[in-house]
XYZ file of N, CA and C in Angstrom:
813
model
N -28.309 -4.814 11.997
C -28.824 -5.519 10.947
C -29.685 -4.350 10.251
N -30.300 -3.091 10.768
C -30.996 -2.216 9.805
C -30.009 -1.867 8.662
N -28.783 -1.600 9.077
C -27.915 -0.957 8.041
C -27.766 -1.994 6.990
N -27.688 -3.281 7.369
C -27.176 -4.430 6.423
C -28.520 -4.443 5.534
N -29.587 -4.395 6.011
C -31.094 -4.042 5.024
C -30.966 -3.272 4.340
N -30.531 -1.811 4.675
C -30.423 -0.877 3.902
C -29.410 -0.924 2.748
N -28.197 -1.624 3.152
C -27.482 -1.794 1.958
C -27.844 -2.625 0.993
N -28.659 -3.807 1.238
C -29.367 -4.653 0.260
C -30.283 -3.928 -0.667
N -31.107 -3.142 -0.027
C -31.965 -2.371 -0.832
C -31.310 -1.552 -1.901
N -30.204 -0.551 -1.441
C -29.455 0.048 -2.439
C -29.072 -0.687 -3.609
N -28.527 -1.907 -3.249
C -27.903 -3.000 -4.255
C -28.934 -3.421 -5.212
N -29.907 -3.786 -4.508
C -31.376 -4.262 -5.549
C -31.752 -3.299 -6.324
N -32.048 -2.081 -5.630
C -32.295 -0.847 -6.546
C -31.342 -0.662 -7.826
N -30.073 -0.882 -7.481
C -29.204 -0.532 -8.735
C -29.332 -1.854 -9.641
N -29.421 -2.961 -9.093
C -29.479 -4.175 -10.213
C -31.022 -3.988 -10.946
N -31.878 -3.406 -10.395
C -33.174 -3.248 -11.179
C -33.097 -2.058 -12.151
N -32.494 -1.110 -11.410
C -32.580 -0.030 -12.394
C -31.500 -0.397 -13.812
N -30.688 -1.631 -13.924
C -29.943 -1.752 -14.756
C -30.408 -3.022 -15.461
N -31.573 -3.576 -15.168
C -32.169 -4.827 -15.359
C -31.155 -5.865 -15.306
N -30.412 -6.286 -14.343
C -29.696 -7.135 -13.776
C -30.483 -8.207 -13.030
N -29.635 -9.472 -13.246
C -30.492 -10.431 -12.390
C -29.286 -11.365 -11.419
N -29.633 -12.010 -10.507
C -28.706 -12.635 -9.707
C -29.334 -14.048 -9.432
N -28.562 -15.055 -9.155
C -29.036 -16.251 -8.908
C -29.216 -16.310 -7.278
N -30.423 -16.900 -6.984
C -30.815 -16.883 -5.406
C -29.849 -17.841 -4.629
N -29.526 -18.852 -5.673
C -28.720 -20.036 -4.868
C -27.321 -19.524 -4.560
N -26.762 -18.427 -5.321
C -25.738 -17.980 -5.197
C -25.381 -16.767 -4.278
N -26.619 -16.535 -3.588
C -26.595 -15.453 -2.662
C -26.812 -15.763 -1.246
N -25.970 -15.062 -0.237
C -26.248 -15.252 1.187
C -26.586 -13.880 1.712
N -27.297 -13.874 2.934
C -27.740 -12.814 3.229
C -27.611 -12.711 5.054
N -27.322 -11.656 5.487
C -27.168 -11.700 7.177
C -26.168 -12.729 7.833
N -24.958 -12.919 6.962
C -24.120 -13.937 7.285
C -23.001 -13.065 8.288
N -22.454 -13.723 9.190
C -21.385 -13.231 9.818
C -20.084 -12.850 9.262
N -19.867 -13.967 8.275
C -18.948 -13.878 7.291
C -19.078 -14.444 6.221
N -18.357 -14.238 5.060
C -18.622 -14.571 3.663
C -17.225 -15.089 3.007
N -17.598 -15.934 1.943
C -16.229 -16.147 1.148
C -16.562 -15.081 -0.283
N -15.603 -14.494 -0.719
C -15.406 -13.555 -1.872
C -14.220 -13.496 -2.531
N -14.069 -13.929 -3.758
C -13.012 -13.999 -4.680
C -11.668 -14.486 -3.787
N -11.670 -15.566 -3.227
C -10.691 -16.300 -2.548
C -10.430 -15.518 -1.252
N -11.392 -14.874 -0.649
C -11.018 -14.300 0.539
C -12.304 -14.562 1.825
N -11.894 -14.589 3.060
C -13.156 -14.462 3.996
C -13.318 -13.042 4.627
N -14.303 -12.513 4.368
C -14.596 -11.235 4.920
C -15.481 -11.231 5.975
N -15.191 -10.817 7.251
C -16.232 -10.819 8.303
C -16.121 -9.277 9.059
N -16.670 -8.884 9.980
C -16.748 -7.647 10.397
C -15.435 -7.025 10.719
N -15.164 -6.011 9.707
C -14.043 -5.170 9.781
C -12.761 -6.017 9.534
N -12.834 -7.101 9.105
C -11.502 -7.598 8.865
C -11.519 -8.630 7.354
N -10.446 -8.668 6.957
C -10.273 -9.904 5.783
C -9.142 -10.735 5.776
N -9.403 -12.043 5.445
C -8.045 -12.824 5.432
C -8.464 -13.992 4.248
N -7.336 -14.655 4.155
C -7.433 -15.742 3.069
C -8.326 -16.901 3.077
N -8.755 -17.069 1.919
C -9.705 -18.511 2.098
C -8.971 -19.593 2.592
N -9.515 -20.313 3.824
C -8.816 -21.571 4.251
C -8.654 -22.487 2.953
N -9.404 -22.700 2.238
C -9.123 -23.620 1.135
C -7.938 -23.442 0.325
N -7.712 -22.138 -0.021
C -6.620 -21.616 -0.763
C -5.270 -22.189 0.039
N -5.470 -21.486 1.471
C -4.196 -21.772 2.380
C -3.968 -23.248 2.518
N -4.875 -24.247 2.290
C -4.772 -25.417 2.508
C -3.910 -25.993 1.253
N -4.319 -25.404 0.036
C -3.737 -25.820 -1.343
C -2.434 -25.222 -1.159
N -2.024 -24.305 -0.608
C -0.693 -23.787 -0.424
C 0.123 -24.704 0.430
N -0.295 -25.142 1.573
C 0.296 -25.937 2.456
C 0.670 -27.319 1.713
N -0.103 -27.872 1.132
C 0.013 -29.433 0.347
C 0.903 -28.851 -1.097
N 1.217 -27.792 -1.363
C 2.088 -27.644 -2.730
C 3.339 -28.288 -2.466
N 3.654 -29.015 -3.655
C 4.855 -29.750 -3.919
C 5.782 -28.913 -4.148
N 7.180 -28.932 -4.054
C 8.305 -28.644 -4.611
C 8.165 -28.356 -5.992
N 8.295 -27.302 -6.620
C 8.192 -27.305 -8.307
C 9.302 -28.037 -8.706
N 9.219 -28.629 -10.067
C 10.219 -28.920 -10.693
C 10.640 -28.500 -11.953
N 9.704 -27.704 -12.322
C 9.672 -26.807 -13.796
C 9.016 -25.536 -13.771
N 9.344 -24.751 -14.562
C 8.735 -23.231 -14.695
C 7.238 -23.231 -14.549
N 6.530 -24.071 -15.518
C 5.074 -24.007 -15.395
C 4.552 -24.287 -13.835
N 5.094 -25.424 -13.233
C 4.359 -25.447 -11.992
C 5.077 -24.318 -11.010
N 6.007 -23.783 -11.062
C 6.722 -22.659 -10.300
C 5.745 -21.545 -10.559
N 5.689 -21.393 -11.948
C 4.447 -20.064 -12.169
C 3.123 -20.265 -11.665
N 2.750 -21.275 -11.462
C 1.438 -21.690 -10.827
C 1.207 -21.218 -9.395
N 2.611 -21.768 -8.753
C 2.651 -21.521 -7.402
C 2.600 -19.935 -7.116
N 3.570 -19.222 -7.846
C 3.481 -17.872 -7.689
C 2.463 -16.916 -8.079
N 1.391 -17.572 -8.802
C 0.260 -17.037 -9.447
C -0.750 -16.765 -8.300
N -0.494 -18.019 -7.531
C -1.471 -17.905 -6.344
C -0.961 -17.100 -5.193
N 0.183 -17.168 -5.045
C 0.794 -16.652 -3.670
C 1.082 -15.033 -4.188
N 1.142 -14.699 -5.251
C 0.835 -13.461 -5.667
C -0.233 -12.787 -5.520
N -1.351 -13.462 -5.693
C -2.864 -12.937 -5.430
C -2.816 -12.541 -3.867
N -2.217 -13.273 -2.973
C -2.326 -12.898 -1.508
C -0.966 -11.865 -1.117
N -0.319 -11.038 -1.956
C 0.817 -10.581 -1.532
C 0.622 -9.494 -0.860
N -0.876 -9.008 -0.737
C -1.200 -7.882 0.143
C -0.971 -8.241 1.689
N -1.147 -9.580 1.939
C -0.990 -10.057 3.144
C 0.290 -10.331 3.589
N 1.381 -10.464 2.727
C 2.651 -11.045 3.228
C 3.716 -9.870 3.401
N 4.276 -9.971 4.256
C 5.499 -8.851 4.748
C 6.594 -9.024 4.149
N 6.813 -8.065 3.112
C 8.199 -7.962 2.152
C 8.019 -9.449 1.233
N 6.866 -9.404 0.428
C 6.795 -10.320 -0.754
C 7.779 -10.363 -1.567
N 7.893 -9.293 -2.113
C 8.697 -8.828 -3.476
C 10.247 -9.711 -3.014
N 10.955 -9.306 -1.795
C 12.046 -9.823 -1.578
C 12.020 -11.123 -1.193
N 10.976 -11.740 -0.657
C 11.157 -13.138 -0.111
C 11.159 -14.092 -1.430
N 9.994 -13.603 -2.451
C 9.766 -14.265 -3.800
C 10.862 -14.072 -4.765
N 11.954 -13.369 -4.626
C 13.108 -12.597 -5.466
C 13.745 -14.188 -6.081
N 14.119 -14.977 -5.166
C 14.913 -16.027 -5.827
C 13.939 -16.972 -6.652
N 12.765 -16.958 -6.454
C 11.660 -17.835 -7.529
C 11.548 -16.983 -8.628
N 10.984 -15.599 -8.532
C 10.970 -14.877 -9.664
C 11.876 -14.764 -10.806
N 13.219 -14.925 -9.941
C 14.261 -14.873 -10.990
C 14.414 -15.862 -11.739
N 13.819 -17.241 -11.368
C 13.963 -18.411 -12.280
C 12.909 -18.385 -13.462
N 12.108 -17.402 -13.379
C 11.119 -17.141 -14.360
C 11.602 -16.248 -15.526
N 12.808 -15.817 -15.358
C 13.477 -14.833 -16.461
C 13.940 -15.477 -17.591
N 13.661 -14.951 -18.672
C 13.772 -15.443 -19.982
C 15.231 -15.961 -20.004
N 15.683 -17.007 -20.743
C 16.887 -17.887 -20.976
C 17.552 -18.126 -19.738
N 17.062 -18.095 -18.611
C 17.507 -18.349 -17.064
C 17.255 -20.143 -17.320
N 18.462 -20.727 -16.950
C 18.697 -22.075 -16.772
C 17.721 -22.438 -15.439
N 17.134 -23.582 -15.373
C 16.432 -24.268 -13.912
C 17.415 -24.578 -13.171
N 17.619 -23.984 -11.724
C 18.331 -24.357 -10.911
C 17.690 -24.244 -9.586
N 17.124 -25.375 -8.788
C 16.585 -25.049 -7.697
C 17.651 -25.431 -6.321
N 17.978 -24.103 -6.074
C 18.956 -24.206 -5.008
C 18.446 -24.041 -3.531
N 19.390 -23.583 -2.480
C 18.955 -23.388 -1.164
C 18.309 -22.288 -1.105
N 18.426 -21.228 -1.967
C 17.689 -19.848 -1.805
C 16.358 -20.228 -2.264
N 16.176 -20.854 -3.640
C 15.062 -21.150 -4.075
C 14.233 -21.779 -2.991
N 14.784 -23.017 -2.530
C 13.862 -23.617 -1.349
C 13.676 -22.780 -0.044
N 14.637 -21.882 0.099
C 14.078 -21.220 1.397
C 13.221 -20.423 1.121
N 13.041 -19.454 -0.196
C 12.218 -18.477 -0.677
C 10.691 -19.441 -0.572
N 10.714 -20.329 -1.483
C 9.263 -21.308 -1.335
C 8.912 -21.497 0.024
N 9.532 -22.220 0.946
C 9.402 -22.611 2.464
C 8.764 -21.264 3.142
N 9.434 -20.098 3.089
C 9.161 -18.848 3.714
C 7.832 -18.352 3.216
N 7.501 -18.464 1.817
C 6.065 -18.023 1.118
C 5.035 -18.864 1.519
N 5.259 -20.184 1.638
C 4.399 -21.039 2.232
C 3.970 -20.680 3.862
N 4.933 -20.430 4.485
C 4.839 -20.405 5.957
C 4.024 -18.904 6.160
N 4.407 -17.984 5.294
C 3.870 -16.770 5.618
C 2.257 -16.818 5.164
N 2.005 -17.776 4.233
C 0.343 -18.131 3.957
C -0.108 -18.755 5.152
N 0.666 -19.830 5.351
C -0.039 -20.608 6.234
C -0.483 -20.172 7.449
N 0.214 -19.143 7.959
C -0.190 -18.594 9.318
C -1.464 -18.037 9.226
N -1.963 -17.622 7.947
C -3.394 -17.047 7.665
C -3.453 -15.551 8.437
N -2.516 -14.842 8.157
C -2.534 -13.204 8.711
C -4.012 -12.754 8.238
N -4.394 -11.776 9.472
C -5.468 -11.015 9.378
C -5.451 -9.684 8.860
N -5.896 -8.824 7.984
C -5.874 -7.584 8.019
C -7.051 -6.889 8.145
N -6.999 -5.546 8.502
C -8.120 -4.716 8.715
C -8.842 -4.206 7.249
N -10.104 -4.283 7.312
C -10.983 -3.572 6.326
C -10.793 -2.152 6.316
N -10.833 -1.240 5.029
C -10.616 0.081 5.151
C -11.971 0.656 5.863
N -11.922 1.929 6.449
C -12.977 2.490 7.030
C -12.913 3.791 6.423
N -13.639 4.143 5.620
C -13.579 5.655 4.728
C -14.008 6.801 5.475
N -14.373 6.550 7.037
C -14.636 7.644 7.817
C -13.536 7.849 8.711
N -12.305 7.096 8.448
C -11.257 6.914 9.523
C -9.986 7.881 8.585
N -8.969 8.110 9.116
C -7.795 8.828 8.506
C -6.770 7.526 8.159
N -6.497 7.599 7.017
C -5.362 6.484 6.566
C -4.342 7.073 6.690
N -3.095 6.361 6.769
C -1.944 6.521 7.080
C -0.812 5.667 6.264
N 0.001 6.254 5.489
C 0.775 5.323 4.616
C 2.000 5.803 5.247
N 2.926 4.481 5.612
C 4.375 4.565 6.065
C 5.259 3.944 4.812
N 6.368 4.608 4.491
C 7.069 4.149 3.467
C 8.569 4.197 3.814
N 9.073 3.428 3.160
C 10.803 3.209 3.231
C 11.278 2.677 2.132
N 12.738 2.959 1.968
C 13.495 2.488 0.866
C 14.886 2.002 1.406
N 15.377 0.914 0.809
C 16.879 0.383 1.005
C 17.537 0.637 -0.265
N 18.692 0.369 -0.184
C 19.643 0.154 -1.448
C 18.925 -0.984 -2.506
N 17.889 -1.718 -2.290
C 17.444 -2.933 -3.020
C 16.038 -2.806 -3.174
N 15.191 -2.411 -2.440
C 13.793 -2.238 -2.299
C 12.952 -1.095 -1.762
N 11.855 -0.907 -1.973
C 11.135 -0.156 -1.371
C 9.777 -0.730 -0.824
N 9.128 -0.106 0.194
C 8.022 -0.556 0.754
C 7.198 0.295 1.472
N 5.893 -0.180 1.788
C 5.011 0.587 2.348
C 4.131 -0.314 2.977
N 3.187 0.264 4.066
C 2.084 -0.285 4.605
C 0.948 0.717 4.851
N -0.261 0.300 4.583
C -1.356 1.129 4.424
C -2.143 0.835 5.741
N -2.469 1.693 6.751
C -2.770 1.579 8.092
C -4.110 2.521 8.344
N -4.766 2.079 9.648
C -5.846 3.079 9.949
C -5.781 2.694 11.419
N -5.397 3.577 12.327
C -5.376 3.338 13.679
C -4.562 2.270 14.138
N -3.383 2.200 13.477
C -2.368 1.360 13.897
C -2.723 -0.128 13.356
N -3.583 -0.439 12.504
C -3.963 -1.618 12.135
C -3.718 -1.575 10.538
N -2.940 -2.754 10.126
C -2.583 -2.747 8.574
C -3.683 -3.086 7.946
N -3.725 -2.490 6.781
C -4.719 -2.758 5.907
C -4.142 -3.664 4.539
N -2.993 -3.238 4.319
C -2.396 -3.813 3.178
C -0.786 -3.503 3.026
N -0.071 -4.653 2.770
C 1.409 -4.320 2.567
C 1.886 -4.451 1.260
N 2.849 -3.621 0.811
C 3.309 -3.341 -0.543
C 4.919 -3.292 -0.580
N 5.490 -3.990 -1.558
C 7.112 -3.959 -1.686
C 7.157 -4.356 -2.882
N 8.435 -3.754 -3.631
C 8.849 -4.386 -4.843
C 10.502 -4.086 -4.734
N 11.108 -4.655 -5.751
C 12.536 -4.606 -5.800
C 12.715 -3.205 -6.663
N 13.905 -2.645 -6.529
C 14.204 -1.522 -7.317
C 14.966 -1.896 -8.733
N 14.870 -1.413 -9.684
C 15.564 -1.812 -10.790
C 16.948 -1.288 -10.825
N 17.638 -1.584 -11.864
C 19.158 -1.435 -11.899
C 19.259 0.519 -11.807
N 18.683 1.143 -12.852
C 18.462 2.522 -12.653
C 18.034 3.094 -11.256
N 16.954 2.622 -10.767
C 16.671 3.214 -9.251
C 17.382 2.965 -8.319
N 18.331 1.844 -8.446
C 19.466 1.586 -7.365
C 20.569 2.474 -7.139
N 20.708 3.584 -8.342
C 21.539 4.667 -8.447
C 20.857 5.761 -7.957
N 19.870 5.810 -7.544
C 18.963 7.235 -7.109
C 19.925 7.698 -5.816
N 19.642 9.004 -5.484
C 19.860 9.393 -4.069
C 19.009 9.040 -3.375
N 19.494 8.921 -2.007
C 18.513 8.350 -0.881
C 16.916 9.045 -0.923
N 17.100 10.502 -1.098
C 15.730 11.093 -0.804
C 15.010 10.546 -1.991
N 15.658 10.435 -3.241
C 14.552 10.085 -4.414
C 14.325 8.594 -4.460
N 14.874 7.601 -3.557
C 14.735 6.178 -3.595
C 13.298 6.403 -2.386
N 13.463 7.062 -1.427
C 12.027 7.290 -0.593
C 10.883 7.781 -1.549
N 11.379 8.878 -2.475
C 10.181 9.479 -3.106
C 9.586 8.355 -3.984
N 10.343 7.565 -4.737
C 10.037 6.381 -5.224
C 8.972 5.645 -4.662
N 9.378 5.126 -3.270
C 8.421 4.447 -2.475
C 7.194 5.236 -2.303
N 7.160 6.424 -1.944
C 5.782 7.281 -1.716
C 5.137 7.042 -2.864
N 5.582 7.440 -4.162
C 4.912 7.412 -5.491
C 4.486 6.110 -5.876
N 5.106 5.010 -5.558
C 4.784 3.575 -5.969
C 3.578 3.296 -5.081
N 3.577 3.561 -3.542
C 2.435 3.077 -2.564
C 1.068 3.984 -2.743
N 1.260 5.107 -3.289
C -0.019 5.873 -3.781
C -0.512 5.653 -4.947
N 0.347 5.437 -5.841
C -0.341 4.840 -7.071
C -0.962 3.319 -6.781
N -0.445 2.561 -5.887
C -0.947 1.032 -5.445
C -2.191 1.352 -4.887
N -2.392 2.303 -4.134
C -3.502 2.390 -3.268
C -4.634 3.696 -3.460
N -4.136 4.138 -4.715
C -4.828 5.288 -5.115
C -6.326 5.465 -4.890
N -6.882 4.160 -5.212
C -8.639 3.927 -4.877
C -9.004 4.171 -3.506
N -8.152 3.967 -2.660
C -8.171 4.222 -1.045
C -7.878 5.589 -1.194
N -7.106 6.259 -1.306
C -6.524 7.360 -0.955
C -7.047 8.655 -1.417
N -7.697 8.499 -2.968
C -7.883 9.873 -3.697
C -9.311 10.256 -2.954
N -9.161 11.623 -2.905
C -10.364 12.396 -2.428
C -10.661 12.564 -0.844
N -9.458 11.918 -0.184
C -9.479 12.262 1.379
C -8.119 12.522 1.898
N -8.178 13.465 2.974
C -6.799 13.816 3.458
C -6.284 12.595 4.390
N -4.943 12.141 4.076
C -4.137 11.349 4.554
C -2.693 11.546 4.933
N -2.227 10.857 5.888
C -0.750 11.156 6.166
C 0.355 10.161 5.490
N 1.204 10.664 4.980
C 2.536 9.766 4.752
C 3.414 10.047 5.577
N 4.270 8.912 6.307
C 5.308 8.877 7.122
C 6.442 8.334 6.563
N 7.506 8.826 6.477
C 8.691 8.333 5.972
C 10.058 8.784 6.997
N 11.072 7.895 6.706
C 12.325 8.149 7.673
C 13.615 8.904 7.108
N 13.055 9.806 6.052
C 14.035 10.435 5.535
C 13.719 11.883 5.729
N 14.487 12.838 6.166
C 14.310 14.109 6.596
C 14.404 14.942 5.253
N 15.027 14.787 4.258
C 15.165 15.611 3.000
C 14.166 15.529 2.297
N 13.119 14.301 2.480
C 12.065 13.969 1.636
C 11.017 14.941 1.934
N 10.994 15.283 3.157
C 10.012 16.477 3.480
C 9.832 17.844 2.884
N 11.119 18.162 2.267
C 11.109 19.446 1.589
C 10.895 19.411 0.047
N 10.604 17.994 -0.158
C 10.461 17.815 -1.868
C 9.215 18.933 -2.391
N 8.065 18.913 -1.836
C 7.089 19.667 -2.142
C 7.478 21.293 -2.318
N 8.422 21.672 -1.456
C 8.840 23.177 -1.678
C 9.798 23.203 -2.600
N 10.471 22.243 -3.115
C 11.785 22.489 -3.981
C 11.662 23.363 -5.162
N 12.352 24.059 -5.424
C 12.071 24.844 -6.421
C 12.789 24.437 -8.134
N 13.778 23.807 -8.083
C 14.418 23.085 -9.064
C 14.273 21.657 -9.071
N 13.291 21.170 -10.287
C 12.919 19.556 -10.180
C 13.428 19.250 -11.607
N 14.001 18.087 -11.494
C 14.348 17.255 -12.748
C 12.955 16.747 -13.527
N 13.333 16.327 -14.600
C 12.212 15.873 -15.186
C 11.310 14.584 -14.496
N 12.174 14.083 -13.851
C 11.542 12.613 -13.330
C 10.781 13.381 -12.115
N 11.549 14.187 -11.318
C 10.887 14.954 -10.050
C 9.421 15.597 -10.438
N 9.633 16.482 -11.461
C 8.423 17.071 -11.724
C 7.423 16.073 -12.080
N 7.500 15.024 -12.731
C 6.356 13.795 -13.039
C 6.011 13.414 -11.753
N 6.723 13.226 -10.598
C 6.324 12.738 -9.224
C 5.464 13.734 -8.747
N 5.727 15.113 -9.056
C 5.190 16.350 -8.289
C 3.488 16.397 -9.006
N 3.421 16.213 -10.283
C 2.299 16.351 -11.023
C 1.411 15.267 -10.284
N 2.105 13.936 -10.129
C 1.295 12.909 -9.768
C 0.677 13.189 -8.162
N 1.848 13.308 -7.586
C 1.361 13.774 -6.224
C 0.183 14.838 -6.017
N 0.169 15.756 -6.799
C -0.806 16.853 -6.612
C -2.118 16.604 -6.697
N -2.317 15.096 -7.200
C -3.643 14.658 -7.159
C -4.332 14.494 -5.917
N -3.604 14.174 -4.925
C -3.737 13.882 -3.401
C -3.691 14.747 -2.398
N -4.607 14.743 -1.367
C -4.467 15.641 -0.373
C -3.966 15.016 0.861
N -2.487 15.191 1.101
C -1.874 14.549 2.174
C -0.799 15.440 2.934
N -0.331 14.948 3.985
C 0.705 15.368 4.656
C 1.895 14.871 4.855
N 2.999 15.194 4.694
C 4.297 14.565 5.012
C 4.796 14.572 6.265
N 5.248 13.618 7.045
C 5.459 13.476 8.241
C 6.796 12.547 8.591
N 7.854 13.257 9.425
C 9.048 12.474 9.377
C 8.809 11.527 10.654
N 9.011 10.206 10.499
C 9.289 9.177 11.365
C 10.636 8.568 11.156
N 11.357 8.698 12.361
C 12.699 7.928 12.455
C 12.495 6.283 12.004
N 13.558 5.834 11.514
C 13.434 4.260 11.136
C 13.011 3.520 12.163
N 13.659 3.603 13.531
C 13.625 2.879 14.383
C 11.926 3.068 15.041
N 11.225 4.139 14.762
C 9.872 4.202 15.004
C 9.124 3.781 13.941
N 9.835 3.546 12.633
C 8.839 2.985 11.185
C 9.389 1.617 11.269
N 9.058 0.773 12.054
C 9.512 -0.715 12.276
C 8.914 -1.273 10.829
N 7.591 -0.978 10.683
C 6.946 -2.319 9.666
C 7.489 -1.766 8.257
N 7.278 -0.540 7.854
C 8.017 -0.402 6.475
C 9.565 -0.340 6.302
N 10.239 -0.121 7.375
C 11.642 -0.464 6.925
C 11.880 -1.650 7.160
N 11.326 -2.660 7.959
C 11.497 -4.024 7.763
C 11.122 -4.603 6.313
N 10.165 -3.899 5.818
C 9.962 -4.558 4.526
C 11.082 -4.241 3.397
N 11.761 -3.315 3.551
C 12.619 -2.861 2.551
C 14.093 -3.182 2.817
N 14.343 -4.053 4.082
C 15.808 -4.458 4.387
C 15.959 -5.800 4.326
N 16.403 -6.060 2.977
C 16.385 -7.442 2.505
C 17.528 -8.402 3.231
N 18.265 -8.045 3.831
C 19.138 -8.823 4.543
C 18.656 -9.317 5.954
N 17.485 -8.729 6.452
C 16.875 -9.234 7.472
C 15.393 -9.769 7.404
N 15.030 -9.854 5.938
C 13.659 -10.261 5.984
C 13.380 -11.827 6.257
N 14.318 -12.596 6.175
C 14.157 -14.181 6.461
C 13.651 -14.280 8.010
N 14.352 -13.554 9.058
C 14.259 -13.727 10.370
C 12.952 -12.766 10.789
N 12.914 -11.450 10.040
C 11.882 -10.898 10.304
C 10.294 -11.560 9.931
N 10.272 -12.116 9.097
C 8.801 -13.057 8.537
C 8.624 -13.895 9.642
N 9.356 -14.591 10.332
C 8.945 -15.338 11.572
C 8.747 -14.724 12.649
N 9.260 -13.079 12.907
C 9.182 -12.471 14.091
C 8.337 -11.485 14.026
N 8.828 -10.269 13.419
C 7.747 -8.920 13.443
C 6.618 -9.320 12.464
N 6.454 -9.721 11.417
C 5.442 -10.116 10.811
C 4.267 -10.650 11.399
N 4.713 -11.903 12.002
C 3.744 -12.636 12.407
C 3.154 -12.018 13.626
N 4.291 -11.407 14.553
C 3.666 -10.952 15.822
C 2.752 -9.780 15.807
N 3.176 -8.658 14.552
C 2.302 -7.916 14.552
C 0.609 -8.257 13.997
N 0.792 -9.281 13.160
C -0.524 -9.633 12.729
C -1.280 -10.559 13.724
N -0.331 -10.999 14.385
C -1.050 -11.980 15.772
C -1.863 -11.154 16.402
N -1.114 -9.945 16.809
C -1.678 -8.828 17.685
C -3.098 -8.302 17.135
N -2.925 -7.920 15.806
C -4.078 -7.402 15.155
C -5.318 -8.569 15.244
N -4.992 -9.555 14.996
C -5.872 -10.607 15.176
C -6.527 -11.066 16.685
N -5.877 -10.606 17.572
C -6.382 -10.842 18.783
C -7.275 -9.516 19.530
N -6.838 -8.463 18.608
C -7.453 -7.164 19.082
C -8.556 -6.647 18.210
N -8.984 -7.756 17.307
C -10.108 -7.219 16.489
C -11.334 -8.149 16.842
């Protein structure tokens, strides 16, 4: 409680110095959990707002692009909670492409159901603790890149995206570097200024920092990575379960109901 009071004093001082006011009726103090920007935040953890989860649960199957866009807008807001979001949502996002005819097929229905199921399970993520070491696990497949930000084995956020046509032609180690650069760019606000570990499952990627001859693309990556204080560690794919699963499109449907839910359920029980 003493720390809580001290934090309030800091906030109030900043408000006073900048001549800013807040409405008393919109403030809460000394609460075990609070609602903030569509999230429920409590001691050391964060999860989706239950009202938003209920809205997703009751969402009817879209029949046109504007309805689908609205659904994906809300689902995308919570993508950090969803293991392999970009691959799961791929059949739906494809329907939003310009000049694409509307055709709601079984793949679309499956993606819609899987996204709803992932959100309805109300996964819990850990809140970052800047006194602890961050760990970034990354992986790449032929079609996607992925990563998970962790501390002491607890996921803080998931990230994944599809590779574009040019990226799919990259060598394996370049796809792995694309995953690392993408994840560090996504979580830059967490990682900048502190030492952290990057774990990947491609041995060749470990030697990127000492590589003498670089392509223009690789040189840009190296310039970006120079901003960070990190160590690269090799972690075999079989041990890099979470990130590896994120990038394996062919098994995402089954993993959604097993790996991701099991991991997050374990986190919920242990926190």
